[in-house]
mmCIF file of C-alpha atoms and ligand atoms in Angstrom:
data_model
loop_
_atom_site.group_PDB
_atom_site.id
_atom_site.type_symbol
_atom_site.label_atom_id
_atom_site.label_comp_id
_atom_site.label_asym_id
_atom_site.label_seq_id
_atom_site.Cartn_x
_atom_site.Cartn_y
_atom_site.Cartn_z
ATOM 1 C CA MET A 1 -0.268 0.360 0.029
ATOM 2 C CA ARG A 2 1.465 3.556 -0.191
ATOM 3 C CA ALA A 3 2.057 5.641 3.030
ATOM 4 C CA VAL A 4 3.701 8.198 3.993
ATOM 5 C CA VAL A 5 6.680 7.632 6.998
ATOM 6 C CA CYS A 6 8.116 10.262 8.879
ATOM 7 C CA THR A 7 11.737 8.761 8.923
ATOM 8 C CA ARG A 8 12.498 11.674 12.080
ATOM 9 C CA TYR A 9 11.100 14.545 13.872
ATOM 10 C CA GLY A 10 11.604 17.645 11.451
ATOM 11 C CA PRO A 11 10.325 20.364 9.158
ATOM 12 C CA PRO A 12 7.746 18.451 6.841
ATOM 13 C CA GLU A 13 10.583 17.409 4.642
ATOM 14 C CA VAL A 14 11.065 15.026 7.392
ATOM 15 C CA LEU A 15 7.928 12.909 5.182
ATOM 16 C CA ARG A 16 8.385 10.695 2.886
ATOM 17 C CA LEU A 17 5.852 8.599 0.424
ATOM 18 C CA GLN A 18 6.480 4.535 0.620
ATOM 19 C CA GLU A 19 5.256 1.396 -0.740
ATOM 20 C CA LEU A 20 4.317 -0.661 2.510
ATOM 21 C CA PRO A 21 3.023 -3.990 3.260
ATOM 22 C CA THR A 22 -0.478 -3.877 4.007
ATOM 23 C CA PRO A 23 -1.344 -4.818 7.536
ATOM 24 C CA THR A 24 -3.654 -7.458 9.000
ATOM 25 C CA PRO A 25 -5.771 -7.013 11.655
ATOM 26 C CA ARG A 26 -5.534 -8.362 14.634
ATOM 27 C CA LYS A 27 -8.593 -10.440 16.831
ATOM 28 C CA ASN A 28 -10.161 -7.204 17.969
ATOM 29 C CA GLU A 29 -9.207 -4.629 15.038
ATOM 30 C CA VAL A 30 -10.833 -3.761 12.081
ATOM 31 C CA ARG A 31 -8.648 -3.214 8.829
ATOM 32 C CA ILE A 32 -10.173 0.203 6.946
ATOM 33 C CA ARG A 33 -9.713 2.029 3.668
ATOM 34 C CA VAL A 34 -8.780 5.158 4.379
ATOM 35 C CA ARG A 35 -10.278 7.065 2.100
ATOM 36 C CA ALA A 36 -9.580 10.657 3.643
ATOM 37 C CA THR A 37 -7.684 12.478 6.293
ATOM 38 C CA ALA A 38 -7.069 14.893 7.883
ATOM 39 C CA VAL A 39 -3.088 17.000 8.371
ATOM 40 C CA THR A 40 -4.338 18.030 12.231
ATOM 41 C CA SER A 41 -2.187 20.914 14.594
ATOM 42 C CA SER A 42 -1.310 17.514 16.426
ATOM 43 C CA ASP A 43 0.598 15.838 13.728
ATOM 44 C CA CYS A 44 2.929 18.849 12.907
ATOM 45 C CA TYR A 45 3.389 19.167 16.839
ATOM 46 C CA LEU A 46 4.316 15.206 16.857
ATOM 47 C CA ARG A 47 6.565 15.100 13.266
ATOM 48 C CA GLY A 48 7.994 18.348 14.181
ATOM 49 C CA LEU A 49 8.028 17.337 17.999
ATOM 50 C CA ARG A 50 7.027 21.115 18.603
ATOM 51 C CA LEU A 51 6.697 20.984 22.817
ATOM 52 C CA PRO A 52 8.228 22.566 25.163
ATOM 53 C CA PRO A 53 11.577 20.658 26.203
ATOM 54 C CA ALA A 54 10.992 18.750 29.740
ATOM 55 C CA TYR A 55 7.602 17.079 27.351
ATOM 56 C CA ARG A 56 10.168 16.564 24.591
ATOM 57 C CA ILE A 57 12.575 13.741 26.156
ATOM 58 C CA MET A 58 9.488 12.698 28.094
ATOM 59 C CA ALA A 59 7.463 11.930 24.200
ATOM 60 C CA ARG A 60 10.714 10.537 23.064
ATOM 61 C CA LEU A 61 10.738 7.982 25.201
ATOM 62 C CA THR A 62 7.667 7.702 24.776
ATOM 63 C CA LEU A 63 6.696 7.913 20.544
ATOM 64 C CA GLY A 64 10.509 6.824 19.881
ATOM 65 C CA TRP A 65 13.857 8.542 20.354
ATOM 66 C CA ASN A 66 14.462 10.003 17.039
ATOM 67 C CA ALA A 67 11.536 8.915 14.849
ATOM 68 C CA PRO A 68 8.090 8.358 15.697
ATOM 69 C CA ARG A 69 8.203 4.182 16.329
ATOM 70 C CA ARG A 70 4.885 4.469 14.780
ATOM 71 C CA PRO A 71 5.773 6.194 11.641
ATOM 72 C CA VAL A 72 2.514 6.549 9.767
ATOM 73 C CA LEU A 73 1.127 9.331 11.577
ATOM 74 C CA GLY A 74 -2.031 10.513 10.917
ATOM 75 C CA MET A 75 -5.479 10.750 13.717
ATOM 76 C CA VAL A 76 -8.656 11.062 11.356
ATOM 77 C CA LEU A 77 -10.321 8.994 9.043
ATOM 78 C CA SER A 78 -13.423 8.772 6.925
ATOM 79 C CA GLY A 79 -13.506 4.921 4.744
ATOM 80 C CA GLU A 80 -14.875 1.777 4.450
ATOM 81 C CA VAL A 81 -14.449 -1.456 6.981
ATOM 82 C CA ASP A 82 -12.337 -3.989 4.305
ATOM 83 C CA ALA A 83 -11.434 -6.529 6.612
ATOM 84 C CA VAL A 84 -12.785 -8.279 10.315
ATOM 85 C CA GLY A 85 -10.707 -9.595 12.782
ATOM 86 C CA SER A 86 -13.056 -13.229 14.426
ATOM 87 C CA ASP A 87 -13.620 -10.698 18.013
ATOM 88 C CA VAL A 88 -14.957 -8.173 16.411
ATOM 89 C CA ARG A 89 -18.658 -7.280 16.619
ATOM 90 C CA SER A 90 -19.342 -3.890 16.189
ATOM 91 C CA PHE A 91 -18.159 -3.436 12.605
ATOM 92 C CA GLU A 92 -18.843 -5.762 8.848
ATOM 93 C CA VAL A 93 -16.890 -5.651 5.873
ATOM 94 C CA GLY A 94 -18.066 -2.341 3.887
ATOM 95 C CA ASP A 95 -19.594 -0.443 6.515
ATOM 96 C CA ARG A 96 -18.400 3.228 5.959
ATOM 97 C CA VAL A 97 -17.162 4.931 9.691
ATOM 98 C CA PHE A 98 -15.226 7.909 10.370
ATOM 99 C CA GLY A 99 -12.988 7.968 13.440
ATOM 100 C CA PHE A 100 -9.745 9.480 15.842
ATOM 101 C CA ASN A 101 -7.570 7.153 16.926
ATOM 102 C CA ARG A 102 -4.639 9.826 18.842
ATOM 103 C CA HIS A 103 -2.465 7.158 20.005
ATOM 104 C CA ARG A 104 -1.809 4.714 16.939
ATOM 105 C CA PHE A 105 -1.664 6.622 14.133
ATOM 106 C CA GLY A 106 -1.091 5.430 10.535
ATOM 107 C CA THR A 107 -4.085 7.385 8.595
ATOM 108 C CA TYR A 108 -1.958 8.802 6.179
ATOM 109 C CA ALA A 109 -2.085 5.637 4.481
ATOM 110 C CA GLN A 110 -4.315 3.585 2.361
ATOM 111 C CA TYR A 111 -4.999 1.009 4.949
ATOM 112 C CA VAL A 112 -4.725 1.071 8.614
ATOM 113 C CA CYS A 113 -6.308 -1.917 11.427
ATOM 114 C CA TRP A 114 -7.452 -0.256 14.486
ATOM 115 C CA PRO A 115 -9.415 -1.868 17.747
ATOM 116 C CA GLY A 116 -13.417 -2.193 16.605
ATOM 117 C CA ASP A 117 -14.102 -1.007 20.294
ATOM 118 C CA GLY A 118 -11.865 2.861 19.578
ATOM 119 C CA LEU A 119 -13.330 5.785 18.337
ATOM 120 C CA LEU A 120 -14.877 4.867 15.223
ATOM 121 C CA ALA A 121 -18.713 5.261 13.902
ATOM 122 C CA THR A 122 -21.190 5.240 11.136
ATOM 123 C CA ARG A 123 -20.231 7.424 8.624
ATOM 124 C CA PRO A 124 -22.808 10.304 8.393
ATOM 125 C CA VAL A 125 -24.302 9.351 5.207
ATOM 126 C CA ASN A 126 -25.044 13.330 3.809
ATOM 127 C CA LEU A 127 -20.708 13.663 3.973
ATOM 128 C CA THR A 128 -18.707 12.181 1.837
ATOM 129 C CA ASP A 129 -15.750 11.204 2.786
ATOM 130 C CA GLU A 130 -13.631 14.398 2.872
ATOM 131 C CA GLU A 131 -16.109 16.199 4.710
ATOM 132 C CA ALA A 132 -16.983 13.311 7.470
ATOM 133 C CA ALA A 133 -12.962 13.203 7.894
ATOM 134 C CA ALA A 134 -13.189 16.730 8.865
ATOM 135 C CA ILE A 135 -15.851 15.882 11.857
ATOM 136 C CA PRO A 136 -13.442 14.123 14.631
ATOM 137 C CA TYR A 137 -10.288 16.160 15.540
ATOM 138 C CA GLY A 138 -12.021 19.627 16.258
ATOM 139 C CA GLY A 139 -15.361 18.651 17.158
ATOM 140 C CA LEU A 140 -14.119 15.797 19.536
ATOM 141 C CA LEU A 141 -11.739 18.443 21.655
ATOM 142 C CA ALA A 142 -14.325 20.815 21.578
ATOM 143 C CA LEU A 143 -16.663 18.677 22.800
ATOM 144 C CA HIS A 144 -15.153 17.665 26.029
ATOM 145 C CA PHE A 145 -13.421 21.243 26.339
ATOM 146 C CA LEU A 146 -17.462 22.431 26.813
ATOM 147 C CA ARG A 147 -18.180 19.600 29.322
ATOM 148 C CA LYS A 148 -15.437 20.160 31.360
ATOM 149 C CA ALA A 149 -16.492 23.787 31.605
ATOM 150 C CA GLY A 150 -20.425 23.116 32.329
ATOM 151 C CA LEU A 151 -21.657 25.275 29.644
ATOM 152 C CA ARG A 152 -25.288 25.208 29.399
ATOM 153 C CA ALA A 153 -28.033 27.067 27.254
ATOM 154 C CA GLY A 154 -28.260 30.615 27.798
ATOM 155 C CA GLN A 155 -24.312 31.804 29.192
ATOM 156 C CA ARG A 156 -22.750 33.204 27.584
ATOM 157 C CA VAL A 157 -19.358 31.920 25.439
ATOM 158 C CA LEU A 158 -16.065 33.534 24.282
ATOM 159 C CA VAL A 159 -14.585 31.585 21.199
ATOM 160 C CA PHE A 160 -10.572 32.860 21.210
ATOM 161 C CA GLY A 161 -9.008 31.774 18.380
ATOM 162 C CA ALA A 162 -13.111 30.677 16.377
ATOM 163 C CA SER A 163 -11.708 29.490 12.838
ATOM 164 C CA GLY A 164 -9.248 26.586 13.653
ATOM 165 C CA ALA A 165 -10.400 23.159 14.462
ATOM 166 C CA VAL A 166 -11.465 22.982 17.281
ATOM 167 C CA GLY A 167 -12.546 27.044 16.980
ATOM 168 C CA THR A 168 -15.275 26.276 14.244
ATOM 169 C CA SER A 169 -16.465 22.698 16.103
ATOM 170 C CA ALA A 170 -16.613 24.849 19.305
ATOM 171 C CA VAL A 171 -18.389 28.026 17.955
ATOM 172 C CA GLN A 172 -21.443 25.273 16.398
ATOM 173 C CA LEU A 173 -21.494 22.909 19.361
ATOM 174 C CA ALA A 174 -21.931 26.028 21.639
ATOM 175 C CA ARG A 175 -25.078 26.808 19.647
ATOM 176 C CA HIS A 176 -25.970 24.086 19.232
ATOM 177 C CA ILE A 177 -26.130 23.842 23.540
ATOM 178 C CA GLY A 178 -28.046 26.755 23.194
ATOM 179 C CA ALA A 179 -25.584 29.538 24.313
ATOM 180 C CA GLU A 180 -24.598 33.125 23.092
ATOM 181 C CA VAL A 181 -21.500 32.740 21.259
ATOM 182 C CA THR A 182 -19.188 35.331 20.574
ATOM 183 C CA GLY A 183 -16.168 33.836 18.311
ATOM 184 C CA VAL A 184 -12.588 35.714 18.432
ATOM 185 C CA CYS A 185 -10.533 35.446 14.988
ATOM 186 C CA SER A 186 -8.814 37.340 12.193
ATOM 187 C CA THR A 187 -10.159 39.873 9.559
ATOM 188 C CA ALA A 188 -10.248 36.936 6.603
ATOM 189 C CA ASN A 189 -12.406 34.363 9.009
ATOM 190 C CA MET A 190 -15.172 37.072 10.334
ATOM 191 C CA ALA A 191 -17.989 35.701 8.036
ATOM 192 C CA LEU A 192 -16.985 32.211 8.982
ATOM 193 C CA VAL A 193 -17.409 32.643 12.410
ATOM 194 C CA ALA A 194 -20.414 34.040 11.943
ATOM 195 C CA SER A 195 -21.983 31.480 9.418
ATOM 196 C CA LEU A 196 -21.295 29.231 11.953
ATOM 197 C CA GLY A 197 -23.308 30.238 14.233
ATOM 198 C CA ALA A 198 -21.241 32.901 16.231
ATOM 199 C CA SER A 199 -23.875 36.136 16.810
ATOM 200 C CA THR A 200 -20.992 38.704 17.738
ATOM 201 C CA VAL A 201 -17.168 38.206 15.970
ATOM 202 C CA VAL A 202 -14.506 40.172 16.960
ATOM 203 C CA ASP A 203 -11.340 40.612 15.457
ATOM 204 C CA TYR A 204 -8.507 39.873 17.573
ATOM 205 C CA THR A 205 -6.072 42.021 14.660
ATOM 206 C CA THR A 206 -8.548 45.330 15.514
ATOM 207 C CA GLN A 207 -10.027 44.999 18.658
ATOM 208 C CA ASP A 208 -9.273 43.727 22.101
ATOM 209 C CA PHE A 209 -12.566 41.534 23.046
ATOM 210 C CA ALA A 210 -11.263 43.068 26.814
ATOM 211 C CA ASP A 211 -12.295 46.831 25.492
ATOM 212 C CA ARG A 212 -16.063 45.545 24.795
ATOM 213 C CA ASN A 213 -17.611 45.534 28.242
ATOM 214 C CA GLU A 214 -19.153 42.360 28.009
ATOM 215 C CA ARG A 215 -19.306 39.762 30.409
ATOM 216 C CA TYR A 216 -18.787 36.322 29.488
ATOM 217 C CA ASP A 217 -19.691 32.877 31.617
ATOM 218 C CA LEU A 218 -16.725 30.991 29.695
ATOM 219 C CA ILE A 219 -13.988 32.347 28.138
ATOM 220 C CA LEU A 220 -12.475 29.044 25.697
ATOM 221 C CA ASP A 221 -9.299 29.350 24.171
ATOM 222 C CA ALA A 222 -9.229 27.144 20.814
ATOM 223 C CA VAL A 223 -5.478 28.647 20.347
ATOM 224 C CA GLY A 224 -3.371 27.086 22.663
ATOM 225 C CA LYS A 225 -1.147 29.081 25.467
ATOM 226 C CA ARG A 226 1.411 29.110 23.261
ATOM 227 C CA LYS A 227 -0.226 31.770 20.912
ATOM 228 C CA SER A 228 -3.081 32.949 22.888
ATOM 229 C CA ALA A 229 -0.860 33.848 26.142
ATOM 230 C CA THR A 230 -0.530 37.462 25.764
ATOM 231 C CA ALA A 231 -3.833 38.380 24.392
ATOM 232 C CA LEU A 232 -5.418 36.125 27.540
ATOM 233 C CA ARG A 233 -4.049 37.475 30.243
ATOM 234 C CA GLY A 234 -6.646 39.852 31.570
ATOM 235 C CA CYS A 235 -8.913 37.400 30.559
ATOM 236 C CA ARG A 236 -11.005 37.101 34.266
ATOM 237 C CA GLN A 237 -11.456 40.369 34.340
ATOM 238 C CA VAL A 238 -13.981 40.225 31.696
ATOM 239 C CA LEU A 239 -15.680 36.587 33.269
ATOM 240 C CA ALA A 240 -19.021 37.327 35.141
ATOM 241 C CA PRO A 241 -19.666 36.103 38.377
ATOM 242 C CA GLY A 242 -19.241 32.392 38.557
ATOM 243 C CA GLY A 243 -17.262 31.951 35.196
ATOM 244 C CA ALA A 244 -14.434 30.480 33.685
ATOM 245 C CA CYS A 245 -12.025 30.621 31.584
ATOM 246 C CA ILE A 246 -10.271 27.434 30.430
ATOM 247 C CA SER A 247 -7.882 26.691 27.542
ATOM 248 C CA VAL A 248 -6.914 23.603 25.282
ATOM 249 C CA ASP A 249 -4.119 22.630 26.463
ATOM 250 C CA ASP A 250 -5.123 21.700 29.763
ATOM 251 C CA GLY A 251 -4.754 18.722 30.442
ATOM 252 C CA THR A 252 -5.598 15.073 28.136
ATOM 253 C CA PRO A 253 -9.147 15.775 27.041
ATOM 254 C CA LYS A 254 -11.406 12.153 27.815
ATOM 255 C CA LEU A 255 -12.482 11.242 24.103
ATOM 256 C CA ARG A 256 -15.371 9.126 24.107
ATOM 257 C CA ARG A 257 -16.983 6.083 21.750
ATOM 258 C CA GLU A 258 -20.279 7.754 21.720
ATOM 259 C CA ASP A 259 -19.482 11.607 21.646
ATOM 260 C CA LEU A 260 -18.144 10.314 17.917
ATOM 261 C CA ALA A 261 -21.383 8.848 17.196
ATOM 262 C CA SER A 262 -23.081 12.038 18.319
ATOM 263 C CA LEU A 263 -21.353 14.449 16.001
ATOM 264 C CA GLY A 264 -22.489 11.899 13.878
ATOM 265 C CA VAL A 265 -25.935 12.544 13.943
ATOM 266 C CA LEU A 266 -25.521 16.231 15.110
ATOM 267 C CA ALA A 267 -23.906 16.392 11.142
ATOM 268 C CA THR A 268 -26.759 14.350 10.024
ATOM 269 C CA LYS A 269 -29.173 16.745 10.754
ATOM 270 C CA GLY A 270 -26.640 19.462 9.820
ATOM 271 C CA GLU A 271 -26.594 21.074 13.238
ATOM 272 C CA ILE A 272 -23.022 21.408 12.864
ATOM 273 C CA ARG A 273 -21.160 21.487 9.309
ATOM 274 C CA PRO A 274 -17.236 19.907 8.237
ATOM 275 C CA VAL A 275 -15.110 23.334 7.829
ATOM 276 C CA ILE A 276 -12.262 22.131 5.150
ATOM 277 C CA ASP A 277 -9.796 25.035 4.719
ATOM 278 C CA ARG A 278 -7.897 22.729 1.981
ATOM 279 C CA THR A 279 -7.619 19.574 0.411
ATOM 280 C CA TYR A 280 -4.925 17.731 -0.908
ATOM 281 C CA ALA A 281 -3.890 14.181 -2.320
ATOM 282 C CA LEU A 282 -1.118 12.037 -0.191
ATOM 283 C CA ASP A 283 0.811 12.700 -2.691
ATOM 284 C CA ASP A 284 1.015 16.468 -1.391
ATOM 285 C CA ILE A 285 1.355 15.225 1.806
ATOM 286 C CA VAL A 286 4.522 17.567 2.683
ATOM 287 C CA ASP A 287 2.937 20.808 1.514
ATOM 288 C CA ALA A 288 0.278 20.181 3.712
ATOM 289 C CA HIS A 289 2.312 19.793 6.632
ATOM 290 C CA ARG A 290 3.684 23.056 5.126
ATOM 291 C CA TYR A 291 0.774 24.852 5.322
ATOM 292 C CA VAL A 292 -1.182 23.772 9.047
ATOM 293 C CA ASP A 293 2.328 24.274 10.230
ATOM 294 C CA ARG A 294 1.735 27.985 8.916
ATOM 295 C CA GLY A 295 -0.952 27.875 12.149
ATOM 296 C CA HIS A 296 -3.921 29.835 10.740
ATOM 297 C CA LYS A 297 -5.877 26.841 8.992
ATOM 298 C CA ARG A 298 -9.293 27.601 8.626
ATOM 299 C CA GLY A 299 -10.515 24.989 10.237
ATOM 300 C CA ASN A 300 -9.179 21.460 8.559
ATOM 301 C CA VAL A 301 -6.729 20.562 6.309
ATOM 302 C CA VAL A 302 -8.212 17.304 4.726
ATOM 303 C CA VAL A 303 -6.147 14.513 2.542
ATOM 304 C CA THR A 304 -7.752 12.236 -0.113
ATOM 305 C CA LEU A 305 -6.063 9.539 -0.610
ATOM 306 C CA PRO A 306 -6.247 6.988 -4.445
HETATM 307 N N1 NAP B 401 -5.290 19.489 25.464
HETATM 308 C C1 NAP B 401 -4.508 18.235 24.754
HETATM 309 O O1 NAP B 401 -4.216 17.467 24.375
HETATM 310 C C2 NAP B 401 -4.812 19.342 22.848
HETATM 311 C C3 NAP B 401 -4.879 18.320 21.729
HETATM 312 C C4 NAP B 401 -5.082 19.223 20.265
HETATM 313 C C5 NAP B 401 -4.961 20.335 20.249
HETATM 314 N N2 NAP B 401 -5.059 21.116 21.286
HETATM 315 C C6 NAP B 401 -4.104 22.416 21.348
HETATM 316 O O2 NAP B 401 -5.308 22.925 20.915
HETATM 317 C C7 NAP B 401 -4.576 24.125 19.643
HETATM 318 C C8 NAP B 401 -5.757 24.357 18.806
HETATM 319 O O3 NAP B 401 -5.508 23.452 17.407
HETATM 320 P P1 NAP B 401 -6.305 23.698 15.999
HETATM 321 O O4 NAP B 401 -6.286 22.504 15.619
HETATM 322 O O5 NAP B 401 -8.123 23.991 16.494
HETATM 323 O O6 NAP B 401 -5.801 24.906 14.803
HETATM 324 P P2 NAP B 401 -5.591 25.199 14.302
HETATM 325 O O7 NAP B 401 -6.839 25.211 13.649
HETATM 326 O O8 NAP B 401 -4.029 25.503 13.895
HETATM 327 O O9 NAP B 401 -6.105 26.645 14.666
HETATM 328 C C9 NAP B 401 -5.664 27.684 15.019
HETATM 329 C C10 NAP B 401 -6.432 28.898 14.898
HETATM 330 O O10 NAP B 401 -5.435 29.865 15.776
HETATM 331 C C11 NAP B 401 -5.701 31.461 15.524
HETATM 332 N N3 NAP B 401 -4.673 32.113 15.486
HETATM 333 C C12 NAP B 401 -3.440 31.400 15.285
HETATM 334 N N4 NAP B 401 -2.773 32.017 15.371
HETATM 335 C C13 NAP B 401 -3.357 33.497 16.974
HETATM 336 C C14 NAP B 401 -2.260 34.116 17.420
HETATM 337 N N5 NAP B 401 -1.708 34.557 17.730
HETATM 338 N N6 NAP B 401 -3.942 34.876 18.348
HETATM 339 C C15 NAP B 401 -4.963 34.601 18.013
HETATM 340 N N7 NAP B 401 -5.536 33.974 17.317
HETATM 341 C C16 NAP B 401 -4.645 32.799 16.591
HETATM 342 C C17 NAP B 401 -6.229 30.679 13.791
HETATM 343 O O11 NAP B 401 -7.354 31.921 13.592
HETATM 344 P P3 NAP B 401 -6.347 32.724 12.097
HETATM 345 O O12 NAP B 401 -6.124 32.619 11.007
HETATM 346 O O13 NAP B 401 -8.062 34.013 12.010
HETATM 347 O O14 NAP B 401 -5.845 34.136 13.061
HETATM 348 C C18 NAP B 401 -6.036 29.551 13.787
HETATM 349 O O15 NAP B 401 -7.338 29.346 13.044
HETATM 350 C C19 NAP B 401 -3.164 22.980 18.915
HETATM 351 O O16 NAP B 401 -2.676 24.891 19.137
HETATM 352 C C20 NAP B 401 -2.885 23.058 20.651
HETATM 353 O O17 NAP B 401 -2.467 23.764 21.521
HETATM 354 C C21 NAP B 401 -4.561 20.283 22.691
#
């Protein structure tokens, strides 16, 4: 099969297209014919090992010292079940699925074997593989953090970084919960963020949201602490009594299989929609990583497989 291998930690050019043997599923695994995947910000952090020094040693010990021990990166997929291990009861050959696996990786390839009881669900029938691959990463992370913060209908939430993968999902899910959403993004993304359900959109290049004399029950930092630190320094001053500030970098998210299924239902009903910035072919994965490395993608960057 065709696959992209991460030959060492480093810039996008460390990714190489190779022929690898097609994997065979174990008893508890399904083999999925990958039709579409996504280049996520996590893929880029992992490829470049772009972590604070203290975490870098831990990551090398866990993931591999000079290169990832699991060399085929990619955490997100949409595709078709192609073979099923003898113990798997939840899927059959031919099922259309979408999913996420942040430990096994392997979706930058034509086939991947993942546990049948992992983060896999039936692909929404109304979505293409490209669209379905744009749902799990931002959707599951946003759902986790909104739940952790206990967001309720009627509350006022500010999403800082409303145009990224997590941000576009957070805006839509908060709106679905019934919250009043303010999105913060750059000028070019204002119309997109409004179209996703934000009643107010603040352009961080021309205005500091803290100067607007508004109060929020929740401020969700969907950019990440390294980049948002300065802008969010004074954010507690604009919290309503009992309000909270939470960052996508606060701890390791609990990602649940039932949440992926729920996201599928919401997408089927049109309550949430995938946001795709660019689509690349697998052969152009280096370009896709270069683009995501810039840190300003709108929603998701999707990769299609031959
Ligand atoms: N806790 C965990 O385990 C975990 C897992 C995955 C990800 N994360 C965190 O989640 C973050 C977001 O991931 P993502 O995939 O949604 O990222 P993304 O798609 O790359 O989006 C980032 C967004 O941030 C905005 N942005 C970039 N620089 C900014 C700045 N200086 N000030 C304000 N906004 C800025 C960009 O919007 P504009 O183009 O409009 O500026 C962009 O849309 C990651 O960077 C990571 O820190 C955490």
